[in-house]
Every structure is written in structure tokens, then in C-alpha cells.
Amino acid sequence: MEERLQKYMAECGVGSRRKCEEWIAQGLVKVNGEVVSEMGTRIDPEKDEVVFRGKVLKISQPLTTVMLNKPAGYVTTSRDQFHRPDVTQLIDMPGVRLYPVGRLDYQTTGLLLLTNDGDLAYRLTHPARQVEKVYRAYLSGEITHEAVKMLESGVVLDDGYKTQPAKVSVLSVKGGNTKIDITITEGKNHQVRRMAKAVGFPVMRLKRIQEGSLKLGSLKEGSYRILSEAEIEKLKNEA
Ligand code: URA
């Protein structure tokens, strides 16, 4: 993803953004072999080579993983065609770039991990060995025994794919609505919403409350916390 040259330099730890702007203006910075002294220059850290005082700059960050309680109204992709806000805007950690692990829909809330630990992200999103994810789902309609059985034995989705069996606990059925916890191990697009629709009880609200052994707990919507070494080790072992 492209970003401003001075921001990238600051992330590489050479100095503050303001200081980096001065160095750029003084002609001390080269991008792909050319001195760049205009202020608006944007670079792509994955493609462009930035040299400052004869040294190629690289981001060297400590590995950090946070658990965010994602609010509705945020996307988990950085390139959204509608320019909607993305979850990384909720993380205030200067100099640290974190990426969402997997996806939650725009309107889905709850547990989302963000990390710069490529190994952890790879393990958690590998299709062959995903950890269990638990969602609290509010459904329209009063769910039937048959619909629960269908979710538990695997449902054929709108594209013909048959899901793995889910675990379902029905928490309440009243006033024309249902609250369930549903546990799945796959990560197909909009999976829980499509499963619920396929059995005739569409999702009105969806929140992820657990991933592996990691629980969202009482973390407030829009807040995040840094995971401990022990929590990360445990997640890695589970994946
Ligand atoms: N299933 C969905 O339908 N949406 C999500 O965001 C996550 C799982």
C-alpha cells in the first residue's frame, strides 16, 4: 500500500516525520536511485527502495498482536472501493503497522486480531487448519429443532458448497427472534450469514466472541488490547 515518504521513513525509525520532511527537502533521500525533494511523494514500501544517507531503509518492528472489538461500520480490507473507514484506523500505535487476520463483514462486530506477525496470521488463516470461531448471532424468526440439526450437520450454501458441521447452542427463542452461539472452523465469505439464511432464519446481528481459546470478554466496542506472549503461543499451538 502506498504511503507518504516521510511517514515511511518515520516508521523505519530514522526520525520524526517533521525531521524526515526536512531531510527530504534537503535532497538527502533517494527513491529508486533518484533524489526526491518534493513533499507530496508517495511510495510503496514493498516495491520502492528508499535510501537515506547511503542506507536502504527497512521497517524493523517488534512483533505485536492486538485483539480489537470491531464496531459495525468498518471494513477489514485496506482497499475498499467505497472508501469506508477501515479497522486499522482504530489502532493508535505510531510506527507499528498491523494487518487484520482474516475478515469480518462491514456490519459484523467483535473479536478481530491484528498483527505484524506473519507466522501467526498464516497459521490462523490457513484453510486446512483453522481454529474454532464462535459467533453470537441474532436471527429473525424462532428457530426450529430441524434448522438447528441442519446447521449441526452441515448446510449447502447458495453456491452449492456444503459447510462442515457447526456447533450450535440456542440461548433464547422469544418474540419472533432467536439468539444462538454458533461455532465454525471454516472462513468462507459471509459464512454464518449464508448458513443462517440457508436454513430460513436470517442474521440480524452478528458478533464474533471467541477465536480458539481467546475470548473477547469485556473489551468495549472500538477498544483493543495487546495480547501477551502466552496468549500468542497458545493460539499458535491451537492453529
Ligand atoms: N460469518 C459472516 O457471515 N460474517 C462475518 O463477518 C464472519 C463470519
PDB file of C-alpha atoms and ligand atoms in Angstrom:
ATOM      1  CA  MET A   1       0.000   0.000   0.000  1.00  0.00           C
ATOM      2  CA  GLU A   2       1.300   3.436  -0.906  1.00  0.00           C
ATOM      3  CA  GLU A   3       2.094   5.962   1.776  1.00  0.00           C
ATOM      4  CA  ARG A   4       3.847   9.272   2.193  1.00  0.00           C
ATOM      5  CA  LEU A   5       7.615   9.093   2.036  1.00  0.00           C
ATOM      6  CA  GLN A   6       8.146  10.919   5.339  1.00  0.00           C
ATOM      7  CA  LYS A   7       5.672   8.602   7.122  1.00  0.00           C
ATOM      8  CA  TYR A   8       7.502   5.539   5.848  1.00  0.00           C
ATOM      9  CA  MET A   9      10.870   6.979   6.902  1.00  0.00           C
ATOM     10  CA  ALA A  10       9.494   7.643  10.385  1.00  0.00           C
ATOM     11  CA  GLU A  11       8.200   4.076  10.581  1.00  0.00           C
ATOM     12  CA  CYS A  12      11.699   2.874   9.773  1.00  0.00           C
ATOM     13  CA  GLY A  13      12.844   4.681  12.885  1.00  0.00           C
ATOM     14  CA  VAL A  14      15.195   7.268  11.364  1.00  0.00           C
ATOM     15  CA  GLY A  15      13.491  10.244  12.995  1.00  0.00           C
ATOM     16  CA  SER A  16      10.231  12.148  13.438  1.00  0.00           C
ATOM     17  CA  ARG A  17       8.054  12.867  10.406  1.00  0.00           C
ATOM     18  CA  ARG A  18       8.963  16.555  10.604  1.00  0.00           C
ATOM     19  CA  LYS A  19      12.681  15.780  10.653  1.00  0.00           C
ATOM     20  CA  CYS A  20      12.213  13.436   7.696  1.00  0.00           C
ATOM     21  CA  GLU A  21      10.445  16.226   5.762  1.00  0.00           C
ATOM     22  CA  GLU A  22      13.494  18.433   6.318  1.00  0.00           C
ATOM     23  CA  TRP A  23      15.846  15.731   5.070  1.00  0.00           C
ATOM     24  CA  ILE A  24      13.672  15.189   2.001  1.00  0.00           C
ATOM     25  CA  ALA A  25      13.701  18.944   1.282  1.00  0.00           C
ATOM     26  CA  GLN A  26      17.497  18.954   1.663  1.00  0.00           C
ATOM     27  CA  GLY A  27      17.792  16.283  -1.044  1.00  0.00           C
ATOM     28  CA  LEU A  28      19.159  13.602   1.291  1.00  0.00           C
ATOM     29  CA  VAL A  29      16.639  10.945   0.288  1.00  0.00           C
ATOM     30  CA  LYS A  30      16.625   8.780  -2.815  1.00  0.00           C
ATOM     31  CA  VAL A  31      13.746   6.686  -4.114  1.00  0.00           C
ATOM     32  CA  ASN A  32      14.740   4.028  -6.629  1.00  0.00           C
ATOM     33  CA  GLY A  33      18.056   5.746  -7.183  1.00  0.00           C
ATOM     34  CA  GLU A  34      16.650   9.266  -7.763  1.00  0.00           C
ATOM     35  CA  VAL A  35      16.819  12.157  -5.297  1.00  0.00           C
ATOM     36  CA  VAL A  36      13.279  13.131  -4.324  1.00  0.00           C
ATOM     37  CA  SER A  37      12.717  16.536  -2.804  1.00  0.00           C
ATOM     38  CA  GLU A  38       9.005  17.190  -3.391  1.00  0.00           C
ATOM     39  CA  MET A  39       6.897  16.887  -0.284  1.00  0.00           C
ATOM     40  CA  GLY A  40       3.869  15.013  -1.665  1.00  0.00           C
ATOM     41  CA  THR A  41       5.830  11.944  -2.808  1.00  0.00           C
ATOM     42  CA  ARG A  42       4.167   8.610  -2.082  1.00  0.00           C
ATOM     43  CA  ILE A  43       5.954   5.295  -2.144  1.00  0.00           C
ATOM     44  CA  ASP A  44       5.072   1.624  -1.941  1.00  0.00           C
ATOM     45  CA  PRO A  45       7.359   0.079   0.702  1.00  0.00           C
ATOM     46  CA  GLU A  46       7.028  -3.335  -0.936  1.00  0.00           C
ATOM     47  CA  LYS A  47       8.213  -2.141  -4.348  1.00  0.00           C
ATOM     48  CA  ASP A  48      10.234   1.035  -3.891  1.00  0.00           C
ATOM     49  CA  GLU A  49      13.731   1.314  -2.479  1.00  0.00           C
ATOM     50  CA  VAL A  50      14.285   4.261  -0.170  1.00  0.00           C
ATOM     51  CA  VAL A  51      17.862   5.275   0.609  1.00  0.00           C
ATOM     52  CA  PHE A  52      18.762   7.810   3.280  1.00  0.00           C
ATOM     53  CA  ARG A  53      22.387   8.855   3.820  1.00  0.00           C
ATOM     54  CA  GLY A  54      23.534   5.856   1.804  1.00  0.00           C
ATOM     55  CA  LYS A  55      21.468   3.268   3.715  1.00  0.00           C
ATOM     56  CA  VAL A  56      18.463   1.316   2.414  1.00  0.00           C
ATOM     57  CA  LEU A  57      15.604   1.809   4.872  1.00  0.00           C
ATOM     58  CA  LYS A  58      13.661  -1.159   6.235  1.00  0.00           C
ATOM     59  CA  ILE A  59      10.869  -1.283   8.762  1.00  0.00           C
ATOM     60  CA  SER A  60      12.052  -3.197  11.797  1.00  0.00           C
ATOM     61  CA  GLN A  61       9.215  -3.512  14.217  1.00  0.00           C
ATOM     62  CA  PRO A  62       8.713  -5.613  17.303  1.00  0.00           C
ATOM     63  CA  LEU A  63       6.103  -8.326  16.697  1.00  0.00           C
ATOM     64  CA  THR A  64       2.807  -7.100  18.033  1.00  0.00           C
ATOM     65  CA  THR A  65      -0.650  -8.663  18.050  1.00  0.00           C
ATOM     66  CA  VAL A  66      -3.757  -6.934  19.299  1.00  0.00           C
ATOM     67  CA  MET A  67      -7.330  -8.044  19.850  1.00  0.00           C
ATOM     68  CA  LEU A  68      -9.857  -5.429  18.738  1.00  0.00           C
ATOM     69  CA  ASN A  69     -13.570  -5.354  19.451  1.00  0.00           C
ATOM     70  CA  LYS A  70     -14.586  -4.274  15.961  1.00  0.00           C
ATOM     71  CA  PRO A  71     -17.550  -1.918  15.782  1.00  0.00           C
ATOM     72  CA  ALA A  72     -20.064  -2.124  12.916  1.00  0.00           C
ATOM     73  CA  GLY A  73     -19.339   0.242  10.038  1.00  0.00           C
ATOM     74  CA  TYR A  74     -15.670  -0.634   9.480  1.00  0.00           C
ATOM     75  CA  VAL A  75     -14.101  -2.749   6.731  1.00  0.00           C
ATOM     76  CA  THR A  76     -11.228  -5.164   7.280  1.00  0.00           C
ATOM     77  CA  THR A  77      -9.670  -4.614   3.843  1.00  0.00           C
ATOM     78  CA  SER A  78      -7.395  -1.684   3.160  1.00  0.00           C
ATOM     79  CA  ARG A  79      -8.586  -1.197  -0.429  1.00  0.00           C
ATOM     80  CA  ASP A  80     -12.282  -0.555  -0.170  1.00  0.00           C
ATOM     81  CA  GLN A  81     -13.894   0.739  -3.361  1.00  0.00           C
ATOM     82  CA  PHE A  82     -16.371   2.832  -1.359  1.00  0.00           C
ATOM     83  CA  HIS A  83     -13.649   4.412   0.836  1.00  0.00           C
ATOM     84  CA  ARG A  84     -15.364   3.308   4.027  1.00  0.00           C
ATOM     85  CA  PRO A  85     -13.361   3.530   7.276  1.00  0.00           C
ATOM     86  CA  ASP A  86     -11.056   0.575   7.879  1.00  0.00           C
ATOM     87  CA  VAL A  87     -10.251  -1.128  11.174  1.00  0.00           C
ATOM     88  CA  THR A  88      -6.599  -0.088  11.219  1.00  0.00           C
ATOM     89  CA  GLN A  89      -7.789   3.488  11.853  1.00  0.00           C
ATOM     90  CA  LEU A  90      -8.882   2.321  15.306  1.00  0.00           C
ATOM     91  CA  ILE A  91      -5.327   1.321  16.275  1.00  0.00           C
ATOM     92  CA  ASP A  92      -3.208   4.134  17.622  1.00  0.00           C
ATOM     93  CA  MET A  93       0.326   2.767  17.633  1.00  0.00           C
ATOM     94  CA  PRO A  94       2.727   5.172  15.952  1.00  0.00           C
ATOM     95  CA  GLY A  95       5.355   3.389  13.903  1.00  0.00           C
ATOM     96  CA  VAL A  96       3.653  -0.018  14.056  1.00  0.00           C
ATOM     97  CA  ARG A  97       1.682  -1.318  11.067  1.00  0.00           C
ATOM     98  CA  LEU A  98      -0.743  -4.078  11.875  1.00  0.00           C
ATOM     99  CA  TYR A  99      -2.868  -6.095   9.455  1.00  0.00           C
ATOM    100  CA  PRO A 100      -6.199  -7.778  10.165  1.00  0.00           C
ATOM    101  CA  VAL A 101      -6.063 -11.572  10.494  1.00  0.00           C
ATOM    102  CA  GLY A 102      -8.880 -12.794   8.255  1.00  0.00           C
ATOM    103  CA  ARG A 103     -12.050 -10.807   7.794  1.00  0.00           C
ATOM    104  CA  LEU A 104     -15.203  -9.680   9.471  1.00  0.00           C
ATOM    105  CA  ASP A 105     -18.052  -8.198   7.438  1.00  0.00           C
ATOM    106  CA  TYR A 106     -18.661  -4.437   7.452  1.00  0.00           C
ATOM    107  CA  GLN A 107     -21.610  -4.822   9.851  1.00  0.00           C
ATOM    108  CA  THR A 108     -20.175  -7.660  11.985  1.00  0.00           C
ATOM    109  CA  THR A 109     -18.781  -6.690  15.387  1.00  0.00           C
ATOM    110  CA  GLY A 110     -16.472  -8.391  17.847  1.00  0.00           C
ATOM    111  CA  LEU A 111     -13.152 -10.166  18.087  1.00  0.00           C
ATOM    112  CA  LEU A 112     -10.669  -9.281  15.363  1.00  0.00           C
ATOM    113  CA  LEU A 113      -6.933  -9.881  15.633  1.00  0.00           C
ATOM    114  CA  LEU A 114      -4.487  -7.501  14.003  1.00  0.00           C
ATOM    115  CA  THR A 115      -0.824  -8.380  13.781  1.00  0.00           C
ATOM    116  CA  ASN A 116       2.501  -7.854  12.051  1.00  0.00           C
ATOM    117  CA  ASP A 117       3.448 -11.454  12.925  1.00  0.00           C
ATOM    118  CA  GLY A 118       3.234 -13.153   9.537  1.00  0.00           C
ATOM    119  CA  ASP A 119       3.659 -16.608  11.053  1.00  0.00           C
ATOM    120  CA  LEU A 120       0.660 -16.177  13.347  1.00  0.00           C
ATOM    121  CA  ALA A 121      -1.502 -14.726  10.544  1.00  0.00           C
ATOM    122  CA  TYR A 122      -0.542 -17.596   8.235  1.00  0.00           C
ATOM    123  CA  ARG A 123      -1.353 -20.251  10.815  1.00  0.00           C
ATOM    124  CA  LEU A 124      -4.684 -18.741  11.799  1.00  0.00           C
ATOM    125  CA  THR A 125      -5.953 -18.285   8.245  1.00  0.00           C
ATOM    126  CA  HIS A 126      -4.641 -21.479   6.652  1.00  0.00           C
ATOM    127  CA  PRO A 127      -7.714 -23.138   5.107  1.00  0.00           C
ATOM    128  CA  ALA A 128      -6.658 -26.635   6.155  1.00  0.00           C
ATOM    129  CA  ARG A 129      -6.344 -25.987   9.877  1.00  0.00           C
ATOM    130  CA  GLN A 130      -8.437 -23.109  11.104  1.00  0.00           C
ATOM    131  CA  VAL A 131      -9.178 -22.688  14.778  1.00  0.00           C
ATOM    132  CA  GLU A 132     -12.753 -22.717  16.039  1.00  0.00           C
ATOM    133  CA  LYS A 133     -14.525 -19.382  15.866  1.00  0.00           C
ATOM    134  CA  VAL A 134     -17.592 -18.669  17.949  1.00  0.00           C
ATOM    135  CA  TYR A 135     -20.213 -16.165  16.811  1.00  0.00           C
ATOM    136  CA  ARG A 136     -23.190 -14.810  18.715  1.00  0.00           C
ATOM    137  CA  ALA A 137     -25.957 -14.466  16.154  1.00  0.00           C
ATOM    138  CA  TYR A 138     -29.325 -12.765  16.494  1.00  0.00           C
ATOM    139  CA  LEU A 139     -31.704 -14.349  13.995  1.00  0.00           C
ATOM    140  CA  SER A 140     -35.028 -13.257  12.600  1.00  0.00           C
ATOM    141  CA  GLY A 141     -37.673 -15.866  13.439  1.00  0.00           C
ATOM    142  CA  GLU A 142     -37.961 -18.524  16.135  1.00  0.00           C
ATOM    143  CA  ILE A 143     -35.529 -21.262  15.207  1.00  0.00           C
ATOM    144  CA  THR A 144     -36.804 -24.824  14.865  1.00  0.00           C
ATOM    145  CA  HIS A 145     -35.238 -28.056  16.002  1.00  0.00           C
ATOM    146  CA  GLU A 146     -34.842 -29.078  12.331  1.00  0.00           C
ATOM    147  CA  ALA A 147     -32.960 -25.895  11.448  1.00  0.00           C
ATOM    148  CA  VAL A 148     -30.544 -26.448  14.360  1.00  0.00           C
ATOM    149  CA  LYS A 149     -29.958 -30.036  13.213  1.00  0.00           C
ATOM    150  CA  MET A 150     -29.237 -28.808   9.678  1.00  0.00           C
ATOM    151  CA  LEU A 151     -26.648 -26.298  10.929  1.00  0.00           C
ATOM    152  CA  GLU A 152     -25.097 -29.046  13.056  1.00  0.00           C
ATOM    153  CA  SER A 153     -24.775 -31.478  10.189  1.00  0.00           C
ATOM    154  CA  GLY A 154     -23.570 -29.002   7.508  1.00  0.00           C
ATOM    155  CA  VAL A 155     -25.565 -26.754   5.205  1.00  0.00           C
ATOM    156  CA  VAL A 156     -25.480 -26.388   1.427  1.00  0.00           C
ATOM    157  CA  LEU A 157     -24.842 -22.714   0.674  1.00  0.00           C
ATOM    158  CA  ASP A 158     -26.106 -20.637  -2.266  1.00  0.00           C
ATOM    159  CA  ASP A 159     -23.027 -21.600  -4.346  1.00  0.00           C
ATOM    160  CA  GLY A 160     -23.502 -25.343  -3.742  1.00  0.00           C
ATOM    161  CA  TYR A 161     -20.718 -25.633  -1.126  1.00  0.00           C
ATOM    162  CA  LYS A 162     -21.535 -27.854   1.843  1.00  0.00           C
ATOM    163  CA  THR A 163     -20.237 -26.477   5.123  1.00  0.00           C
ATOM    164  CA  GLN A 164     -18.540 -28.527   7.820  1.00  0.00           C
ATOM    165  CA  PRO A 165     -20.771 -29.355  10.796  1.00  0.00           C
ATOM    166  CA  ALA A 166     -21.226 -26.416  13.180  1.00  0.00           C
ATOM    167  CA  LYS A 167     -21.818 -26.471  16.938  1.00  0.00           C
ATOM    168  CA  VAL A 168     -24.942 -24.602  17.933  1.00  0.00           C
ATOM    169  CA  SER A 169     -26.239 -23.543  21.324  1.00  0.00           C
ATOM    170  CA  VAL A 170     -29.619 -21.905  21.400  1.00  0.00           C
ATOM    171  CA  LEU A 171     -29.572 -19.167  24.042  1.00  0.00           C
ATOM    172  CA  SER A 172     -33.077 -17.777  23.668  1.00  0.00           C
ATOM    173  CA  VAL A 173     -36.127 -18.032  21.411  1.00  0.00           C
ATOM    174  CA  LYS A 174     -38.752 -15.388  22.004  1.00  0.00           C
ATOM    175  CA  GLY A 175     -40.826 -12.599  20.459  1.00  0.00           C
ATOM    176  CA  GLY A 176     -40.162 -13.784  16.924  1.00  0.00           C
ATOM    177  CA  ASN A 177     -36.361 -13.770  17.339  1.00  0.00           C
ATOM    178  CA  THR A 178     -33.583 -16.192  18.259  1.00  0.00           C
ATOM    179  CA  LYS A 179     -30.186 -15.801  19.905  1.00  0.00           C
ATOM    180  CA  ILE A 180     -27.608 -18.527  19.270  1.00  0.00           C
ATOM    181  CA  ASP A 181     -23.891 -19.179  19.637  1.00  0.00           C
ATOM    182  CA  ILE A 182     -22.566 -20.918  16.551  1.00  0.00           C
ATOM    183  CA  THR A 183     -19.058 -22.382  16.268  1.00  0.00           C
ATOM    184  CA  ILE A 184     -17.446 -22.902  12.864  1.00  0.00           C
ATOM    185  CA  THR A 185     -13.952 -23.836  11.732  1.00  0.00           C
ATOM    186  CA  GLU A 186     -14.074 -22.504   8.181  1.00  0.00           C
ATOM    187  CA  GLY A 187     -13.866 -18.965   6.881  1.00  0.00           C
ATOM    188  CA  LYS A 188     -15.979 -18.757   3.729  1.00  0.00           C
ATOM    189  CA  ASN A 189     -17.218 -15.319   2.739  1.00  0.00           C
ATOM    190  CA  HIS A 190     -20.219 -14.267   4.884  1.00  0.00           C
ATOM    191  CA  GLN A 191     -20.362 -17.850   6.107  1.00  0.00           C
ATOM    192  CA  VAL A 192     -22.578 -17.524   9.184  1.00  0.00           C
ATOM    193  CA  ARG A 193     -24.993 -15.168   7.434  1.00  0.00           C
ATOM    194  CA  ARG A 194     -25.269 -17.547   4.478  1.00  0.00           C
ATOM    195  CA  MET A 195     -25.694 -20.612   6.709  1.00  0.00           C
ATOM    196  CA  ALA A 196     -28.469 -18.954   8.698  1.00  0.00           C
ATOM    197  CA  LYS A 197     -30.215 -17.773   5.543  1.00  0.00           C
ATOM    198  CA  ALA A 198     -29.964 -21.250   4.020  1.00  0.00           C
ATOM    199  CA  VAL A 199     -31.945 -22.707   6.937  1.00  0.00           C
ATOM    200  CA  GLY A 200     -34.547 -19.915   6.835  1.00  0.00           C
ATOM    201  CA  PHE A 201     -33.523 -17.733   9.811  1.00  0.00           C
ATOM    202  CA  PRO A 202     -31.547 -14.745   8.527  1.00  0.00           C
ATOM    203  CA  VAL A 203     -28.989 -12.982  10.710  1.00  0.00           C
ATOM    204  CA  MET A 204     -29.960  -9.563  12.021  1.00  0.00           C
ATOM    205  CA  ARG A 205     -26.838  -9.001  14.115  1.00  0.00           C
ATOM    206  CA  LEU A 206     -23.546 -10.865  14.305  1.00  0.00           C
ATOM    207  CA  LYS A 207     -20.677 -10.669  16.753  1.00  0.00           C
ATOM    208  CA  ARG A 208     -17.568 -12.867  16.991  1.00  0.00           C
ATOM    209  CA  ILE A 209     -16.951 -13.662  20.640  1.00  0.00           C
ATOM    210  CA  GLN A 210     -14.145 -16.249  20.550  1.00  0.00           C
ATOM    211  CA  GLU A 211     -11.289 -17.476  18.348  1.00  0.00           C
ATOM    212  CA  GLY A 212      -9.558 -20.645  19.544  1.00  0.00           C
ATOM    213  CA  SER A 213      -9.189 -20.264  23.301  1.00  0.00           C
ATOM    214  CA  LEU A 214      -9.148 -16.486  23.046  1.00  0.00           C
ATOM    215  CA  LYS A 215     -12.304 -14.785  24.303  1.00  0.00           C
ATOM    216  CA  LEU A 216     -13.452 -11.228  23.601  1.00  0.00           C
ATOM    217  CA  GLY A 217     -14.513 -10.864  27.243  1.00  0.00           C
ATOM    218  CA  SER A 218     -15.471  -7.393  28.399  1.00  0.00           C
ATOM    219  CA  LEU A 219     -13.415  -5.448  25.853  1.00  0.00           C
ATOM    220  CA  LYS A 220     -15.516  -2.430  24.757  1.00  0.00           C
ATOM    221  CA  GLU A 221     -16.516  -1.868  21.127  1.00  0.00           C
ATOM    222  CA  GLY A 222     -13.811   0.131  19.360  1.00  0.00           C
ATOM    223  CA  SER A 223     -11.200  -0.777  22.034  1.00  0.00           C
ATOM    224  CA  TYR A 224      -8.231  -3.094  21.697  1.00  0.00           C
ATOM    225  CA  ARG A 225      -5.580  -4.685  23.875  1.00  0.00           C
ATOM    226  CA  ILE A 226      -2.145  -6.147  23.192  1.00  0.00           C
ATOM    227  CA  LEU A 227      -2.004  -9.927  23.540  1.00  0.00           C
ATOM    228  CA  SER A 228       0.546 -11.466  25.904  1.00  0.00           C
ATOM    229  CA  GLU A 229       3.299 -13.846  24.761  1.00  0.00           C
ATOM    230  CA  ALA A 230       1.425 -16.679  26.465  1.00  0.00           C
ATOM    231  CA  GLU A 231      -1.824 -15.923  24.609  1.00  0.00           C
ATOM    232  CA  ILE A 232       0.021 -15.837  21.280  1.00  0.00           C
ATOM    233  CA  GLU A 233       1.871 -19.109  21.968  1.00  0.00           C
ATOM    234  CA  LYS A 234      -1.417 -20.778  22.859  1.00  0.00           C
ATOM    235  CA  LEU A 235      -3.093 -19.554  19.670  1.00  0.00           C
ATOM    236  CA  LYS A 236      -0.155 -20.739  17.572  1.00  0.00           C
ATOM    237  CA  ASN A 237      -0.332 -24.177  19.124  1.00  0.00           C
ATOM    238  CA  GLU A 238      -4.049 -24.407  18.501  1.00  0.00           C
ATOM    239  CA  ALA A 239      -3.790 -23.486  14.818  1.00  0.00           C
TER     240      ALA A 239
HETATM  241  N1  URA B   1     -19.632 -15.009   9.030  1.00  0.00           N
HETATM  242  C1  URA B   1     -20.285 -13.965   8.477  1.00  0.00           C
HETATM  243  O1  URA B   1     -21.320 -14.136   7.856  1.00  0.00           O
HETATM  244  N2  URA B   1     -19.763 -12.742   8.631  1.00  0.00           N
HETATM  245  C2  URA B   1     -18.652 -12.492   9.310  1.00  0.00           C
HETATM  246  O2  URA B   1     -18.236 -11.334   9.427  1.00  0.00           O
HETATM  247  C3  URA B   1     -17.989 -13.585   9.889  1.00  0.00           C
HETATM  248  C4  URA B   1     -18.487 -14.836   9.721  1.00  0.00           C
END
